[in-house]
Amino acid sequence: MDNDYNAFDQGVSPGGLRSKNQIKLLFEYLVTSLDAPLTSEIAVDALTENMIANYFEAVQALEELIANGSILRNDDNELSITEKGASTIAELIDELPVSIRERALKDAAALQLKRRLEGTTQAKIIETEDGYNTVCKILNKDKILLEITVHTVDLDQADKIRTKFIDDPADIYGKILSILY
């Protein structure tokens, strides 16, 4: 496999991918490794938000994989691997550093969770006799995944809790689950 440094490295951290072929392999790896469907947007974000690959190189690599039949993209922008792509990643998986694979997989899974939780959160402030209760919920269709009530003595504190919860419910949910498990 040709792993020459032939990709733009603007915005790529030390240890990131500077080979177009490695970027393509990483996309194939992500599509085969994640349980939930991966969208094009999340796939590219997983490689670029933490500077694993240059944004333009990542977009181009994904489009080339779709064009050559290694990855399919459906009408919902979800990606799936073809036999050609699965064969390539099975044969060349060792060309990707384990640390990069793990980091990209973790980033993609976190982004998937964050996107799933967007729009499924509720946070309201209820005045009580001795302060305020901030009731925060994460919903999945009609089921409550998480509900937490935080009591504060003033409205400013309650509003800060509500705002932080709405801003990043996936992070809060993930941290609570990691503590409990």
GROMACS .gro file of N, CA and C in nm:
model
  543
    1MET      N    1   0.085  -0.119   0.000
    1MET     CA    2   0.000   0.000   0.000
    1MET      C    3   0.088   0.123   0.000
    2ASP      N    4   0.050   0.223  -0.077
    2ASP     CA    5   0.125   0.347  -0.089
    2ASP      C    6   0.086   0.441   0.023
    3ASN      N    7   0.174   0.460   0.121
    3ASN     CA    8   0.146   0.548   0.234
    3ASN      C    9   0.232   0.672   0.233
    4ASP      N   10   0.278   0.714   0.111
    4ASP     CA   11   0.354   0.838   0.103
    4ASP      C   12   0.270   0.952   0.156
    5TYR      N   13   0.338   1.053   0.206
    5TYR     CA   14   0.267   1.171   0.255
    5TYR      C   15   0.223   1.252   0.133
    6ASN      N   16   0.105   1.222   0.084
    6ASN     CA   17   0.056   1.287  -0.037
    6ASN      C   18  -0.076   1.362  -0.015
    7ALA      N   19  -0.112   1.384   0.109
    7ALA     CA   20  -0.235   1.456   0.141
    7ALA      C   21  -0.199   1.587   0.210
    8PHE      N   22  -0.282   1.688   0.189
    8PHE     CA   23  -0.262   1.814   0.259
    8PHE      C   24  -0.266   1.789   0.409
    9ASP      N   25  -0.179   1.857   0.482
    9ASP     CA   26  -0.176   1.835   0.626
    9ASP      C   27  -0.215   1.958   0.706
   10GLN      N   28  -0.272   2.058   0.639
   10GLN     CA   29  -0.323   2.175   0.710
   10GLN      C   30  -0.434   2.130   0.804
   11GLY      N   31  -0.424   2.163   0.932
   11GLY     CA   32  -0.526   2.125   1.029
   11GLY      C   33  -0.516   1.983   1.078
   12VAL      N   34  -0.404   1.916   1.052
   12VAL     CA   35  -0.384   1.778   1.095
   12VAL      C   36  -0.283   1.778   1.210
   13SER      N   37  -0.317   1.711   1.318
   13SER     CA   38  -0.228   1.707   1.434
   13SER      C   39  -0.112   1.611   1.409
   14PRO      N   40  -0.004   1.625   1.485
   14PRO     CA   41   0.106   1.528   1.473
   14PRO      C   42   0.052   1.387   1.498
   15GLY      N   43   0.090   1.295   1.412
   15GLY     CA   44   0.040   1.158   1.423
   15GLY      C   45  -0.087   1.135   1.344
   16GLY      N   46  -0.143   1.243   1.286
   16GLY     CA   47  -0.263   1.231   1.204
   16GLY      C   48  -0.229   1.171   1.068
   17LEU      N   49  -0.331   1.154   0.986
   17LEU     CA   50  -0.312   1.090   0.856
   17LEU      C   51  -0.273   1.190   0.749
   18ARG      N   52  -0.165   1.157   0.678
   18ARG     CA   53  -0.115   1.242   0.571
   18ARG      C   54  -0.106   1.164   0.440
   19SER      N   55  -0.171   1.049   0.436
   19SER     CA   56  -0.175   0.965   0.318
   19SER      C   57  -0.320   0.950   0.273
   20LYS      N   58  -0.345   0.977   0.146
   20LYS     CA   59  -0.482   0.966   0.092
   20LYS      C   60  -0.534   0.823   0.108
   21ASN      N   61  -0.449   0.725   0.087
   21ASN     CA   62  -0.493   0.586   0.100
   21ASN      C   63  -0.531   0.551   0.243
   22GLN      N   64  -0.456   0.603   0.340
   22GLN     CA   65  -0.490   0.577   0.480
   22GLN      C   66  -0.623   0.643   0.518
   23ILE      N   67  -0.648   0.761   0.465
   23ILE     CA   68  -0.776   0.828   0.492
   23ILE      C   69  -0.890   0.743   0.437
   24LYS      N   70  -0.874   0.690   0.318
   24LYS     CA   71  -0.977   0.604   0.259
   24LYS      C   72  -0.997   0.478   0.343
   25LEU      N   73  -0.887   0.417   0.385
   25LEU     CA   74  -0.897   0.298   0.470
   25LEU      C   75  -0.971   0.328   0.600
   26LEU      N   76  -0.945   0.444   0.657
   26LEU     CA   77  -1.010   0.479   0.783
   26LEU      C   78  -1.161   0.493   0.764
   27PHE      N   79  -1.204   0.549   0.652
   27PHE     CA   80  -1.348   0.556   0.625
   27PHE      C   81  -1.407   0.416   0.613
   28GLU      N   82  -1.340   0.328   0.541
   28GLU     CA   83  -1.389   0.190   0.527
   28GLU      C   84  -1.395   0.121   0.663
   29TYR      N   85  -1.295   0.146   0.745
   29TYR     CA   86  -1.292   0.088   0.879
   29TYR      C   87  -1.410   0.137   0.963
   30LEU      N   88  -1.435   0.267   0.961
   30LEU     CA   89  -1.546   0.322   1.039
   30LEU      C   90  -1.680   0.265   0.995
   31VAL      N   91  -1.702   0.259   0.865
   31VAL     CA   92  -1.830   0.210   0.814
   31VAL      C   93  -1.851   0.064   0.853
   32THR      N   94  -1.745  -0.016   0.854
   32THR     CA   95  -1.760  -0.157   0.891
   32THR      C   96  -1.766  -0.179   1.042
   33SER      N   97  -1.713  -0.087   1.119
   33SER     CA   98  -1.699  -0.110   1.264
   33SER      C   99  -1.814  -0.059   1.350
   34LEU      N  100  -1.887   0.040   1.303
   34LEU     CA  101  -1.993   0.098   1.385
   34LEU      C  102  -2.124   0.022   1.368
   35ASP      N  103  -2.197   0.008   1.480
   35ASP     CA  104  -2.325  -0.062   1.477
   35ASP      C  105  -2.435   0.022   1.413
   36ALA      N  106  -2.443   0.147   1.451
   36ALA     CA  107  -2.547   0.235   1.398
   36ALA      C  108  -2.502   0.290   1.263
   37PRO      N  109  -2.596   0.321   1.176
   37PRO     CA  110  -2.559   0.376   1.046
   37PRO      C  111  -2.478   0.505   1.059
   38LEU      N  112  -2.376   0.517   0.977
   38LEU     CA  113  -2.287   0.632   0.978
   38LEU      C  114  -2.323   0.722   0.860
   39THR      N  115  -2.345   0.851   0.886
   39THR     CA  116  -2.373   0.944   0.776
   39THR      C  117  -2.241   1.001   0.724
   40SER      N  118  -2.247   1.055   0.603
   40SER     CA  119  -2.129   1.118   0.545
   40SER      C  120  -2.078   1.230   0.635
   41GLU      N  121  -2.169   1.310   0.686
   41GLU     CA  122  -2.131   1.424   0.770
   41GLU      C  123  -2.058   1.378   0.896
   42ILE      N  124  -2.112   1.277   0.963
   42ILE     CA  125  -2.047   1.228   1.086
   42ILE      C  126  -1.913   1.164   1.053
   43ALA      N  127  -1.906   1.092   0.942
   43ALA     CA  128  -1.780   1.027   0.903
   43ALA      C  129  -1.670   1.132   0.884
   44VAL      N  130  -1.701   1.237   0.810
   44VAL     CA  131  -1.602   1.343   0.785
   44VAL      C  132  -1.568   1.415   0.916
   45ASP      N  133  -1.670   1.447   0.995
   45ASP     CA  134  -1.646   1.515   1.123
   45ASP      C  135  -1.559   1.431   1.216
   46ALA      N  136  -1.576   1.299   1.215
   46ALA     CA  137  -1.498   1.211   1.301
   46ALA      C  138  -1.349   1.218   1.267
   47LEU      N  139  -1.318   1.245   1.141
   47LEU     CA  140  -1.178   1.254   1.100
   47LEU      C  141  -1.121   1.394   1.115
   48THR      N  142  -1.208   1.495   1.113
   48THR     CA  143  -1.156   1.631   1.109
   48THR      C  144  -1.167   1.708   1.240
   49GLU      N  145  -1.267   1.680   1.321
   49GLU     CA  146  -1.286   1.759   1.444
   49GLU      C  147  -1.168   1.748   1.539
   50ASN      N  148  -1.105   1.632   1.546
   50ASN     CA  149  -0.988   1.615   1.632
   50ASN      C  150  -0.860   1.603   1.550
   51MET      N  151  -0.864   1.658   1.431
   51MET     CA  152  -0.748   1.676   1.344
   51MET      C  153  -0.677   1.546   1.304
   52ILE      N  154  -0.754   1.441   1.276
   52ILE     CA  155  -0.695   1.317   1.225
   52ILE      C  156  -0.660   1.333   1.078
   53ALA      N  157  -0.742   1.408   1.004
   53ALA     CA  158  -0.717   1.430   0.861
   53ALA      C  159  -0.764   1.569   0.822
   54ASN      N  160  -0.711   1.620   0.713
   54ASN     CA  161  -0.750   1.748   0.657
   54ASN      C  162  -0.893   1.736   0.603
   55TYR      N  163  -0.974   1.838   0.627
   55TYR     CA  164  -1.115   1.835   0.586
   55TYR      C  165  -1.132   1.809   0.437
   56PHE      N  166  -1.060   1.882   0.353
   56PHE     CA  167  -1.077   1.868   0.208
   56PHE      C  168  -1.032   1.731   0.160
   57GLU      N  169  -0.923   1.680   0.218
   57GLU     CA  170  -0.876   1.546   0.182
   57GLU      C  171  -0.979   1.441   0.224
   58ALA      N  172  -1.040   1.461   0.342
   58ALA     CA  173  -1.139   1.365   0.391
   58ALA      C  174  -1.262   1.363   0.300
   59VAL      N  175  -1.312   1.479   0.264
   59VAL     CA  176  -1.430   1.485   0.176
   59VAL      C  177  -1.398   1.420   0.042
   60GLN      N  178  -1.282   1.453  -0.015
   60GLN     CA  179  -1.244   1.396  -0.144
   60GLN      C  180  -1.228   1.244  -0.135
   61ALA      N  181  -1.165   1.197  -0.029
   61ALA     CA  182  -1.144   1.053  -0.012
   61ALA      C  183  -1.277   0.979  -0.003
   62LEU      N  184  -1.371   1.032   0.072
   62LEU     CA  185  -1.502   0.967   0.086
   62LEU      C  186  -1.575   0.966  -0.048
   63GLU      N  187  -1.571   1.076  -0.120
   63GLU     CA  188  -1.637   1.081  -0.251
   63GLU      C  189  -1.573   0.982  -0.349
   64GLU      N  190  -1.442   0.966  -0.343
   64GLU     CA  191  -1.374   0.868  -0.429
   64GLU      C  192  -1.415   0.724  -0.393
   65LEU      N  193  -1.431   0.696  -0.265
   65LEU     CA  194  -1.475   0.562  -0.223
   65LEU      C  195  -1.617   0.533  -0.272
   66ILE      N  196  -1.701   0.634  -0.271
   66ILE     CA  197  -1.838   0.618  -0.320
   66ILE      C  198  -1.836   0.600  -0.472
   67ALA      N  199  -1.755   0.679  -0.540
   67ALA     CA  200  -1.746   0.672  -0.686
   67ALA      C  201  -1.689   0.539  -0.734
   68ASN      N  202  -1.593   0.483  -0.659
   68ASN     CA  203  -1.532   0.357  -0.705
   68ASN      C  204  -1.606   0.232  -0.655
   69GLY      N  205  -1.716   0.253  -0.581
   69GLY     CA  206  -1.798   0.139  -0.540
   69GLY      C  207  -1.752   0.068  -0.414
   70SER      N  208  -1.665   0.131  -0.336
   70SER     CA  209  -1.622   0.069  -0.210
   70SER      C  210  -1.721   0.096  -0.098
   71ILE      N  211  -1.787   0.212  -0.105
   71ILE     CA  212  -1.888   0.253  -0.006
   71ILE      C  213  -2.011   0.300  -0.082
   72LEU      N  214  -2.128   0.266  -0.029
   72LEU     CA  215  -2.254   0.314  -0.085
   72LEU      C  216  -2.312   0.421   0.007
   73ARG      N  217  -2.383   0.519  -0.052
   73ARG     CA  218  -2.451   0.622   0.025
   73ARG      C  219  -2.598   0.620  -0.017
   74ASN      N  220  -2.689   0.604   0.081
   74ASN     CA  221  -2.831   0.598   0.047
   74ASN      C  222  -2.893   0.738   0.049
   75ASP      N  223  -3.023   0.745   0.027
   75ASP     CA  224  -3.094   0.874   0.021
   75ASP      C  225  -3.093   0.949   0.153
   76ASP      N  226  -3.073   0.878   0.264
   76ASP     CA  227  -3.065   0.942   0.396
   76ASP      C  228  -2.922   0.982   0.431
   77ASN      N  229  -2.831   0.972   0.333
   77ASN     CA  230  -2.691   1.008   0.350
   77ASN      C  231  -2.616   0.909   0.440
   78GLU      N  232  -2.673   0.790   0.460
   78GLU     CA  233  -2.609   0.687   0.541
   78GLU      C  234  -2.517   0.602   0.454
   79LEU      N  235  -2.404   0.566   0.512
   79LEU     CA  236  -2.302   0.491   0.439
   79LEU      C  237  -2.308   0.343   0.473
   80SER      N  238  -2.277   0.262   0.374
   80SER     CA  239  -2.264   0.118   0.398
   80SER      C  240  -2.147   0.068   0.313
   81ILE      N  241  -2.086  -0.037   0.361
   81ILE     CA  242  -1.968  -0.092   0.294
   81ILE      C  243  -2.012  -0.193   0.189
   82THR      N  244  -1.940  -0.198   0.080
   82THR     CA  245  -1.967  -0.298  -0.023
   82THR      C  246  -1.867  -0.413  -0.004
   83GLU      N  247  -1.884  -0.517  -0.081
   83GLU     CA  248  -1.791  -0.630  -0.074
   83GLU      C  249  -1.650  -0.583  -0.108
   84LYS      N  250  -1.640  -0.495  -0.206
   84LYS     CA  251  -1.509  -0.441  -0.246
   84LYS      C  252  -1.444  -0.366  -0.129
   85GLY      N  253  -1.518  -0.280  -0.062
   85GLY     CA  254  -1.465  -0.205   0.051
   85GLY      C  255  -1.429  -0.294   0.168
   86ALA      N  256  -1.515  -0.393   0.195
   86ALA     CA  257  -1.489  -0.485   0.306
   86ALA      C  258  -1.362  -0.567   0.280
   87SER      N  259  -1.345  -0.607   0.157
   87SER     CA  260  -1.226  -0.684   0.120
   87SER      C  261  -1.099  -0.599   0.137
   88THR      N  262  -1.106  -0.475   0.095
   88THR     CA  263  -0.991  -0.385   0.107
   88THR      C  264  -0.951  -0.364   0.252
   89ILE      N  265  -1.049  -0.332   0.336
   89ILE     CA  266  -1.015  -0.305   0.476
   89ILE      C  267  -0.968  -0.432   0.547
   90ALA      N  268  -1.025  -0.546   0.512
   90ALA     CA  269  -0.981  -0.672   0.574
   90ALA      C  270  -0.835  -0.701   0.540
   91GLU      N  271  -0.798  -0.670   0.418
   91GLU     CA  272  -0.662  -0.699   0.372
   91GLU      C  273  -0.559  -0.598   0.423
   92LEU      N  274  -0.602  -0.472   0.439
   92LEU     CA  275  -0.506  -0.366   0.467
   92LEU      C  276  -0.523  -0.298   0.603
   93ILE      N  277  -0.599  -0.358   0.692
   93ILE     CA  278  -0.626  -0.296   0.822
   93ILE      C  279  -0.499  -0.259   0.897
   94ASP      N  280  -0.394  -0.338   0.882
   94ASP     CA  281  -0.270  -0.312   0.954
   94ASP      C  282  -0.196  -0.188   0.906
   95GLU      N  283  -0.240  -0.131   0.793
   95GLU     CA  284  -0.179  -0.008   0.743
   95GLU      C  285  -0.223   0.114   0.825
   96LEU      N  286  -0.328   0.097   0.904
   96LEU     CA  287  -0.378   0.206   0.989
   96LEU      C  288  -0.327   0.188   1.132
   97PRO      N  289  -0.266   0.289   1.188
   97PRO     CA  290  -0.222   0.279   1.328
   97PRO      C  291  -0.341   0.252   1.420
   98VAL      N  292  -0.323   0.165   1.516
   98VAL     CA  293  -0.430   0.129   1.609
   98VAL      C  294  -0.482   0.252   1.682
   99SER      N  295  -0.392   0.342   1.722
   99SER     CA  296  -0.435   0.461   1.795
   99SER      C  297  -0.528   0.548   1.711
  100ILE      N  298  -0.501   0.558   1.583
  100ILE     CA  299  -0.587   0.637   1.493
  100ILE      C  300  -0.722   0.568   1.477
  101ARG      N  301  -0.721   0.437   1.460
  101ARG     CA  302  -0.847   0.362   1.447
  101ARG      C  303  -0.934   0.382   1.570
  102GLU      N  304  -0.874   0.366   1.687
  102GLU     CA  305  -0.949   0.377   1.812
  102GLU      C  306  -1.003   0.519   1.832
  103ARG      N  307  -0.919   0.618   1.804
  103ARG     CA  308  -0.962   0.757   1.821
  103ARG      C  309  -1.076   0.792   1.726
  104ALA      N  310  -1.064   0.753   1.600
  104ALA     CA  311  -1.169   0.784   1.502
  104ALA      C  312  -1.298   0.711   1.536
  105LEU      N  313  -1.288   0.587   1.580
  105LEU     CA  314  -1.407   0.510   1.616
  105LEU      C  315  -1.477   0.572   1.736
  106LYS      N  316  -1.399   0.612   1.835
  106LYS     CA  317  -1.456   0.678   1.953
  106LYS      C  318  -1.522   0.809   1.915
  107ASP      N  319  -1.455   0.888   1.830
  107ASP     CA  320  -1.510   1.017   1.787
  107ASP      C  321  -1.638   0.998   1.707
  108ALA      N  322  -1.640   0.901   1.618
  108ALA     CA  323  -1.759   0.877   1.536
  108ALA      C  324  -1.877   0.832   1.622
  109ALA      N  325  -1.851   0.743   1.718
  109ALA     CA  326  -1.957   0.695   1.806
  109ALA      C  327  -2.012   0.810   1.891
  110ALA      N  328  -1.923   0.895   1.940
  110ALA     CA  329  -1.967   1.010   2.021
  110ALA      C  330  -2.049   1.107   1.937
  111LEU      N  331  -2.008   1.130   1.814
  111LEU     CA  332  -2.084   1.219   1.725
  111LEU      C  333  -2.221   1.159   1.692
  112GLN      N  334  -2.225   1.028   1.670
  112GLN     CA  335  -2.354   0.963   1.644
  112GLN      C  336  -2.448   0.982   1.763
  113LEU      N  337  -2.397   0.960   1.882
  113LEU     CA  338  -2.478   0.976   2.002
  113LEU      C  339  -2.525   1.120   2.016
  114LYS      N  340  -2.435   1.214   1.995
  114LYS     CA  341  -2.470   1.355   2.007
  114LYS      C  342  -2.582   1.391   1.909
  115ARG      N  343  -2.571   1.346   1.786
  115ARG     CA  344  -2.673   1.377   1.685
  115ARG      C  345  -2.806   1.310   1.717
  116ARG      N  346  -2.799   1.188   1.771
  116ARG     CA  347  -2.924   1.119   1.809
  116ARG      C  348  -2.995   1.191   1.921
  117LEU      N  349  -2.918   1.250   2.012
  117LEU     CA  350  -2.977   1.316   2.127
  117LEU      C  351  -3.023   1.458   2.099
  118GLU      N  352  -2.974   1.517   1.990
  118GLU     CA  353  -3.018   1.652   1.955
  118GLU      C  354  -3.167   1.650   1.928
  119GLY      N  355  -3.236   1.745   1.981
  119GLY     CA  356  -3.380   1.754   1.960
  119GLY      C  357  -3.461   1.660   2.047
  120THR      N  358  -3.395   1.581   2.128
  120THR     CA  359  -3.466   1.488   2.216
  120THR      C  360  -3.443   1.524   2.362
  121THR      N  361  -3.409   1.648   2.384
  121THR     CA  362  -3.384   1.690   2.522
  121THR      C  363  -3.490   1.791   2.566
  122GLN      N  364  -3.516   1.788   2.694
  122GLN     CA  365  -3.606   1.884   2.755
  122GLN      C  366  -3.541   1.931   2.884
  123ALA      N  367  -3.553   2.059   2.911
  123ALA     CA  368  -3.503   2.113   3.036
  123ALA      C  369  -3.594   2.229   3.076
  124LYS      N  370  -3.651   2.217   3.195
  124LYS     CA  371  -3.740   2.325   3.241
  124LYS      C  372  -3.707   2.358   3.386
  125ILE      N  373  -3.739   2.480   3.421
  125ILE     CA  374  -3.714   2.530   3.557
  125ILE      C  375  -3.848   2.546   3.626
  126ILE      N  376  -3.857   2.487   3.745
  126ILE     CA  377  -3.979   2.493   3.824
  126ILE      C  378  -3.947   2.562   3.956
  127GLU      N  379  -4.023   2.668   3.985
  127GLU     CA  380  -4.002   2.740   4.110
  127GLU      C  381  -4.060   2.658   4.226
  128THR      N  382  -3.985   2.651   4.336
  128THR     CA  383  -4.030   2.581   4.457
  128THR      C  384  -4.032   2.680   4.573
  129GLU      N  385  -4.075   2.634   4.690
  129GLU     CA  386  -4.080   2.722   4.808
  129GLU      C  387  -3.943   2.777   4.847
  130ASP      N  388  -3.838   2.693   4.827
  130ASP     CA  389  -3.705   2.733   4.873
  130ASP      C  390  -3.603   2.746   4.759
  131GLY      N  391  -3.648   2.767   4.637
  131GLY     CA  392  -3.555   2.783   4.525
  131GLY      C  393  -3.615   2.740   4.393
  132TYR      N  394  -3.534   2.666   4.318
  132TYR     CA  395  -3.575   2.625   4.184
  132TYR      C  396  -3.529   2.483   4.157
  133ASN      N  397  -3.612   2.406   4.091
  133ASN     CA  398  -3.573   2.273   4.042
  133ASN      C  399  -3.556   2.282   3.892
  134THR      N  400  -3.441   2.236   3.844
  134THR     CA  401  -3.418   2.225   3.701
  134THR      C  402  -3.437   2.079   3.666
  135VAL      N  403  -3.540   2.050   3.586
  135VAL     CA  404  -3.572   1.913   3.546
  135VAL      C  405  -3.521   1.893   3.404
  136CYS      N  406  -3.426   1.801   3.389
  136CYS     CA  407  -3.362   1.775   3.259
  136CYS      C  408  -3.394   1.633   3.215
  137LYS      N  409  -3.434   1.618   3.088
  137LYS     CA  410  -3.469   1.487   3.035
  137LYS      C  411  -3.403   1.465   2.899
  138ILE      N  412  -3.366   1.338   2.876
  138ILE     CA  413  -3.325   1.293   2.744
  138ILE      C  414  -3.424   1.185   2.704
  139LEU      N  415  -3.486   1.205   2.587
  139LEU     CA  416  -3.589   1.113   2.541
  139LEU      C  417  -3.544   1.039   2.416
  140ASN      N  418  -3.593   0.919   2.401
  140ASN     CA  419  -3.578   0.842   2.278
  140ASN      C  420  -3.718   0.797   2.238
  141LYS      N  421  -3.774   0.868   2.143
  141LYS     CA  422  -3.913   0.849   2.104
  141LYS      C  423  -4.001   0.872   2.225
  142ASP      N  424  -4.070   0.772   2.276
  142ASP     CA  425  -4.158   0.794   2.390
  142ASP      C  426  -4.098   0.745   2.522
  143LYS      N  427  -3.972   0.703   2.520
  143LYS     CA  428  -3.907   0.653   2.641
  143LYS      C  429  -3.811   0.756   2.699
  144ILE      N  430  -3.808   0.764   2.830
  144ILE     CA  431  -3.714   0.853   2.898
  144ILE      C  432  -3.584   0.775   2.921
  145LEU      N  433  -3.475   0.824   2.860
  145LEU     CA  434  -3.344   0.762   2.879
  145LEU      C  435  -3.278   0.812   3.007
  146LEU      N  436  -3.300   0.940   3.036
  146LEU     CA  437  -3.240   1.000   3.154
  146LEU      C  438  -3.331   1.113   3.200
  147GLU      N  439  -3.354   1.118   3.329
  147GLU     CA  440  -3.425   1.230   3.389
  147GLU      C  441  -3.356   1.263   3.519
  148ILE      N  442  -3.321   1.389   3.533
  148ILE     CA  443  -3.251   1.432   3.654
  148ILE      C  444  -3.307   1.568   3.697
  149THR      N  445  -3.323   1.583   3.826
  149THR     CA  446  -3.370   1.710   3.883
  149THR      C  447  -3.260   1.765   3.973
  150VAL      N  448  -3.225   1.890   3.949
  150VAL     CA  449  -3.122   1.956   4.028
  150VAL      C  450  -3.185   2.076   4.097
  151HIS      N  451  -3.169   2.081   4.229
  151HIS     CA  452  -3.226   2.192   4.307
  151HIS      C  453  -3.121   2.300   4.327
  152THR      N  454  -3.160   2.424   4.305
  152THR     CA  455  -3.073   2.538   4.328
  152THR      C  456  -3.149   2.644   4.407
  153VAL      N  457  -3.074   2.736   4.466
  153VAL     CA  458  -3.140   2.838   4.548
  153VAL      C  459  -3.176   2.963   4.469
  154ASP      N  460  -3.113   2.983   4.353
  154ASP     CA  461  -3.152   3.101   4.275
  154ASP      C  462  -3.171   3.067   4.128
  155LEU      N  463  -3.239   3.157   4.060
  155LEU     CA  464  -3.277   3.136   3.920
  155LEU      C  465  -3.156   3.135   3.827
  156ASP      N  466  -3.054   3.215   3.855
  156ASP     CA  467  -2.935   3.218   3.770
  156ASP      C  468  -2.866   3.081   3.766
  157GLN      N  469  -2.852   3.019   3.883
  157GLN     CA  470  -2.791   2.885   3.887
  157GLN      C  471  -2.876   2.785   3.810
  158ALA      N  472  -3.005   2.792   3.829
  158ALA     CA  473  -3.096   2.700   3.760
  158ALA      C  474  -3.085   2.718   3.609
  159ASP      N  475  -3.078   2.841   3.565
  159ASP     CA  476  -3.068   2.870   3.422
  159ASP      C  477  -2.935   2.821   3.365
  160LYS      N  478  -2.827   2.834   3.439
  160LYS     CA  479  -2.696   2.783   3.393
  160LYS      C  480  -2.701   2.632   3.376
  161ILE      N  481  -2.763   2.563   3.469
  161ILE     CA  482  -2.775   2.416   3.459
  161ILE      C  483  -2.857   2.380   3.336
  162ARG      N  484  -2.969   2.448   3.318
  162ARG     CA  485  -3.055   2.421   3.202
  162ARG      C  486  -2.980   2.443   3.071
  163THR      N  487  -2.908   2.554   3.062
  163THR     CA  488  -2.833   2.588   2.941
  163THR      C  489  -2.724   2.485   2.913
  164LYS      N  490  -2.647   2.447   3.013
  164LYS     CA  491  -2.540   2.348   2.993
  164LYS      C  492  -2.597   2.214   2.950
  165PHE      N  493  -2.709   2.175   3.007
  165PHE     CA  494  -2.770   2.049   2.970
  165PHE      C  495  -2.815   2.051   2.824
  166ILE      N  496  -2.878   2.158   2.783
  166ILE     CA  497  -2.927   2.168   2.645
  166ILE      C  498  -2.811   2.177   2.546
  167ASP      N  499  -2.702   2.244   2.585
  167ASP     CA  500  -2.587   2.262   2.497
  167ASP      C  501  -2.517   2.130   2.463
  168ASP      N  502  -2.507   2.038   2.558
  168ASP     CA  503  -2.436   1.914   2.531
  168ASP      C  504  -2.492   1.797   2.611
  169PRO      N  505  -2.614   1.754   2.577
  169PRO     CA  506  -2.674   1.643   2.652
  169PRO      C  507  -2.598   1.511   2.635
  170ALA      N  508  -2.535   1.492   2.519
  170ALA     CA  509  -2.462   1.367   2.496
  170ALA      C  510  -2.345   1.354   2.592
  171ASP      N  511  -2.275   1.463   2.618
  171ASP     CA  512  -2.161   1.460   2.709
  171ASP      C  513  -2.208   1.427   2.851
  172ILE      N  514  -2.315   1.492   2.894
  172ILE     CA  515  -2.368   1.467   3.029
  172ILE      C  516  -2.416   1.323   3.041
  173TYR      N  517  -2.491   1.277   2.941
  173TYR     CA  518  -2.542   1.140   2.940
  173TYR      C  519  -2.426   1.039   2.944
  174GLY      N  520  -2.326   1.063   2.860
  174GLY     CA  521  -2.210   0.974   2.856
  174GLY      C  522  -2.135   0.969   2.988
  175LYS      N  523  -2.118   1.084   3.051
  175LYS     CA  524  -2.046   1.089   3.179
  175LYS      C  525  -2.124   1.018   3.289
  176ILE      N  526  -2.254   1.038   3.292
  176ILE     CA  527  -2.336   0.969   3.393
  176ILE      C  528  -2.330   0.818   3.373
  177LEU      N  529  -2.341   0.773   3.248
  177LEU     CA  530  -2.334   0.629   3.223
  177LEU      C  531  -2.197   0.572   3.257
  178SER      N  532  -2.091   0.648   3.228
  178SER     CA  533  -1.957   0.595   3.261
  178SER      C  534  -1.937   0.583   3.411
  179ILE      N  535  -1.998   0.673   3.487
  179ILE     CA  536  -1.990   0.664   3.634
  179ILE      C  537  -2.070   0.543   3.684
  180LEU      N  538  -2.188   0.523   3.626
  180LEU     CA  539  -2.274   0.414   3.672
  180LEU      C  540  -2.226   0.276   3.629
  181TYR      N  541  -2.163   0.268   3.513
  181TYR     CA  542  -2.113   0.139   3.466
  181TYR      C  543  -1.973   0.123   3.510
   0.00000   0.00000   0.00000
